[in-house]
mmCIF file of C-alpha atoms in Angstrom:
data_model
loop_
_atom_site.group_PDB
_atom_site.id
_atom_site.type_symbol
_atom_site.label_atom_id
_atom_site.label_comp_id
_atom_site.label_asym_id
_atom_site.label_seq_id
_atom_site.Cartn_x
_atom_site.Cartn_y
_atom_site.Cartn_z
ATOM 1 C CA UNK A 276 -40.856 11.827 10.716
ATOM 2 C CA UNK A 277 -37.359 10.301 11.934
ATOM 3 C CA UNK A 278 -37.774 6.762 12.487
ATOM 4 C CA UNK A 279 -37.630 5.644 16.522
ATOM 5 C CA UNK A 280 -34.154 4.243 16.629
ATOM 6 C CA UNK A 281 -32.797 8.199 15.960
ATOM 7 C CA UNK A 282 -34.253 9.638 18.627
ATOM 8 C CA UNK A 283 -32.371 7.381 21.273
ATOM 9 C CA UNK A 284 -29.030 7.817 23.023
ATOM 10 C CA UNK A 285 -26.393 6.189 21.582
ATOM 11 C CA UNK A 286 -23.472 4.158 22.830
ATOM 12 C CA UNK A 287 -20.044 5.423 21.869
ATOM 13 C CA UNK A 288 -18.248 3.068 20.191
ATOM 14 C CA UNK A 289 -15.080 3.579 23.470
ATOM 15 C CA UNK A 290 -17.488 4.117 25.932
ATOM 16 C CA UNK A 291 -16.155 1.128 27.710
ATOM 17 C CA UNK A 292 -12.289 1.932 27.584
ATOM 18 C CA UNK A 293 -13.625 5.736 28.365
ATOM 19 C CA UNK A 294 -15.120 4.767 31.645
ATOM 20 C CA UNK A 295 -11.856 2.976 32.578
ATOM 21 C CA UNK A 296 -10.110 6.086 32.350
ATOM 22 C CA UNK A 297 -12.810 8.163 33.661
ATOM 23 C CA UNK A 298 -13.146 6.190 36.731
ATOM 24 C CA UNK A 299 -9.082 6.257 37.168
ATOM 25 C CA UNK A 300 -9.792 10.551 37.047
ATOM 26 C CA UNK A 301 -12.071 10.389 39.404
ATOM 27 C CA UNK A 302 -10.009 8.465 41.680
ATOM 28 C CA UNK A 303 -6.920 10.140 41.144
ATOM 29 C CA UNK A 304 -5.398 13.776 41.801
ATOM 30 C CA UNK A 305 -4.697 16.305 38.800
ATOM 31 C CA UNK A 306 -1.084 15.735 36.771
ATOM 32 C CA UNK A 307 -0.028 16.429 33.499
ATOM 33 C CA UNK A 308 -1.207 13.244 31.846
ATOM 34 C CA UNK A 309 -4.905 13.668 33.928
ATOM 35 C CA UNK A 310 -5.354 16.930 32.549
ATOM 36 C CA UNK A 311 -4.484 15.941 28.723
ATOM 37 C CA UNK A 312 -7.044 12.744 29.403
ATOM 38 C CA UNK A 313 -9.393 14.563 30.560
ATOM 39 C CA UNK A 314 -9.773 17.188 27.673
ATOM 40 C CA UNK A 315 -9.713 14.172 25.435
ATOM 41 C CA UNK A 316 -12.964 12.979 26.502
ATOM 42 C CA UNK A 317 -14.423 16.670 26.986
ATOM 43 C CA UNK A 318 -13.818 16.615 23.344
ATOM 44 C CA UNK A 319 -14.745 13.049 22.505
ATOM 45 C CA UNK A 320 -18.265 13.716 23.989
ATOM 46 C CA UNK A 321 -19.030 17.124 23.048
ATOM 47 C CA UNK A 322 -22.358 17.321 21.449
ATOM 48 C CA UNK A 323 -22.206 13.253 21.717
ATOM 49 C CA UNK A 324 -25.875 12.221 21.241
ATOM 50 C CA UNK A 325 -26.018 9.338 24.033
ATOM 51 C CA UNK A 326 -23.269 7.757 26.662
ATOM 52 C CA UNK A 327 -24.769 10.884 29.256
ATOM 53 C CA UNK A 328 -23.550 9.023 32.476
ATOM 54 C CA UNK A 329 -19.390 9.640 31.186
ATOM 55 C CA UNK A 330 -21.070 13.301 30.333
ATOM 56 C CA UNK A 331 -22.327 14.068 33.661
ATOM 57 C CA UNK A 332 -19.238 12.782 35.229
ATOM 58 C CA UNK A 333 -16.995 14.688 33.226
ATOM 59 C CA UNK A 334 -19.039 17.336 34.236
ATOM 60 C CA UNK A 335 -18.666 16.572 37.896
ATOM 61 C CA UNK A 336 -14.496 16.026 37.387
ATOM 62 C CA UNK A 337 -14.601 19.942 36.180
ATOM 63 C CA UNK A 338 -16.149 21.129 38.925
ATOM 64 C CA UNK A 339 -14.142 19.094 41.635
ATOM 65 C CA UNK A 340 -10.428 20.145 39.998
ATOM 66 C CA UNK A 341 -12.249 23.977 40.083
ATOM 67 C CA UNK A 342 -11.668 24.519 36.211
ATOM 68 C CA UNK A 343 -14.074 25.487 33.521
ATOM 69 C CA UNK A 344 -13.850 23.768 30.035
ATOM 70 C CA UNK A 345 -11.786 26.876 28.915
ATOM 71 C CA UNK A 346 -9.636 26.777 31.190
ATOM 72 C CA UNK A 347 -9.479 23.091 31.222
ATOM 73 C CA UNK A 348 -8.308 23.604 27.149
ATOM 74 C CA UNK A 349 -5.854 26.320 28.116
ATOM 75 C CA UNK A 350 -3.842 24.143 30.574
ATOM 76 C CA UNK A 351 -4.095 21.537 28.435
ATOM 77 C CA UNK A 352 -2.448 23.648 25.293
ATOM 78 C CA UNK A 353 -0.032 24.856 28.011
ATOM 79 C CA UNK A 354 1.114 21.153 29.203
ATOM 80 C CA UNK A 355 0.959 20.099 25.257
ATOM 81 C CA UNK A 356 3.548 23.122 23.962
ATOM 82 C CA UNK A 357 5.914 21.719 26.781
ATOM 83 C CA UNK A 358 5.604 18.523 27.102
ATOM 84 C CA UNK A 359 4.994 15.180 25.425
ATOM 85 C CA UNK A 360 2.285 13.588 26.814
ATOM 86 C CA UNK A 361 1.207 10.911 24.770
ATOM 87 C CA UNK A 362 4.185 8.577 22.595
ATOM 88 C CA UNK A 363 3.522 5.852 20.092
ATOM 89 C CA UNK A 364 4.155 2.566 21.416
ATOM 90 C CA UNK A 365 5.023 -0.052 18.762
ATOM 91 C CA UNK A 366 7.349 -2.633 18.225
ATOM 92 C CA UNK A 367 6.305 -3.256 14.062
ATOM 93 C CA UNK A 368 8.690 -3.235 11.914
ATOM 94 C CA UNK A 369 8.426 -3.289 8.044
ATOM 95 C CA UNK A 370 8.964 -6.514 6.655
ATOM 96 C CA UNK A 371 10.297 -6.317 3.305
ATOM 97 C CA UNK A 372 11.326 -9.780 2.706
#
């Protein structure tokens, strides 16, 4: 028998950075950089054993943009081929000295 603790829902390690953004979608009207965010965290919690409120809301972002998940991945490969959505931001440099 699997011991208590494994039957719970977990808490994803970004849940709280996650809800940031999700709450953002929510607010905010479909662009480019919404779309790519928002297949992210499709992916993220796909078959994610726990964090079911960002699940149900993700959920509830689908249906109020009017896309399924597969079309939510084709638009997404679509904006990707085209564009660059996400860039590195870093000011490291090597230090060799």
């Amino acid at each position: 028998m699997a011991p208590e603790n494994s039957l719970k829902d977990q808490r994803h390690p970004q849940q709280d950075r996650d809800r940031n953004t999700l709450n953002r979608l929510l607010r905010e009207e479909p662009n480019a950089l919404n779309w790519a965010e928002l297949a992210r965290l499709r992916i993220r919690y796909a078959g994610f054993p726990g964090s079911r409120d960002i699940q149900k809301d993700l959920d509830k972002l689908l249906e109020k943009w009017g896309v399924t998940e597969a079309q939510l991945f084709e638009k997404t490969r679509e904006i990707h081929a085209t564009q660059k959505i996400y860039t590195v931001r870093t000011n490291k440099k090597e230090d060799w000295t």
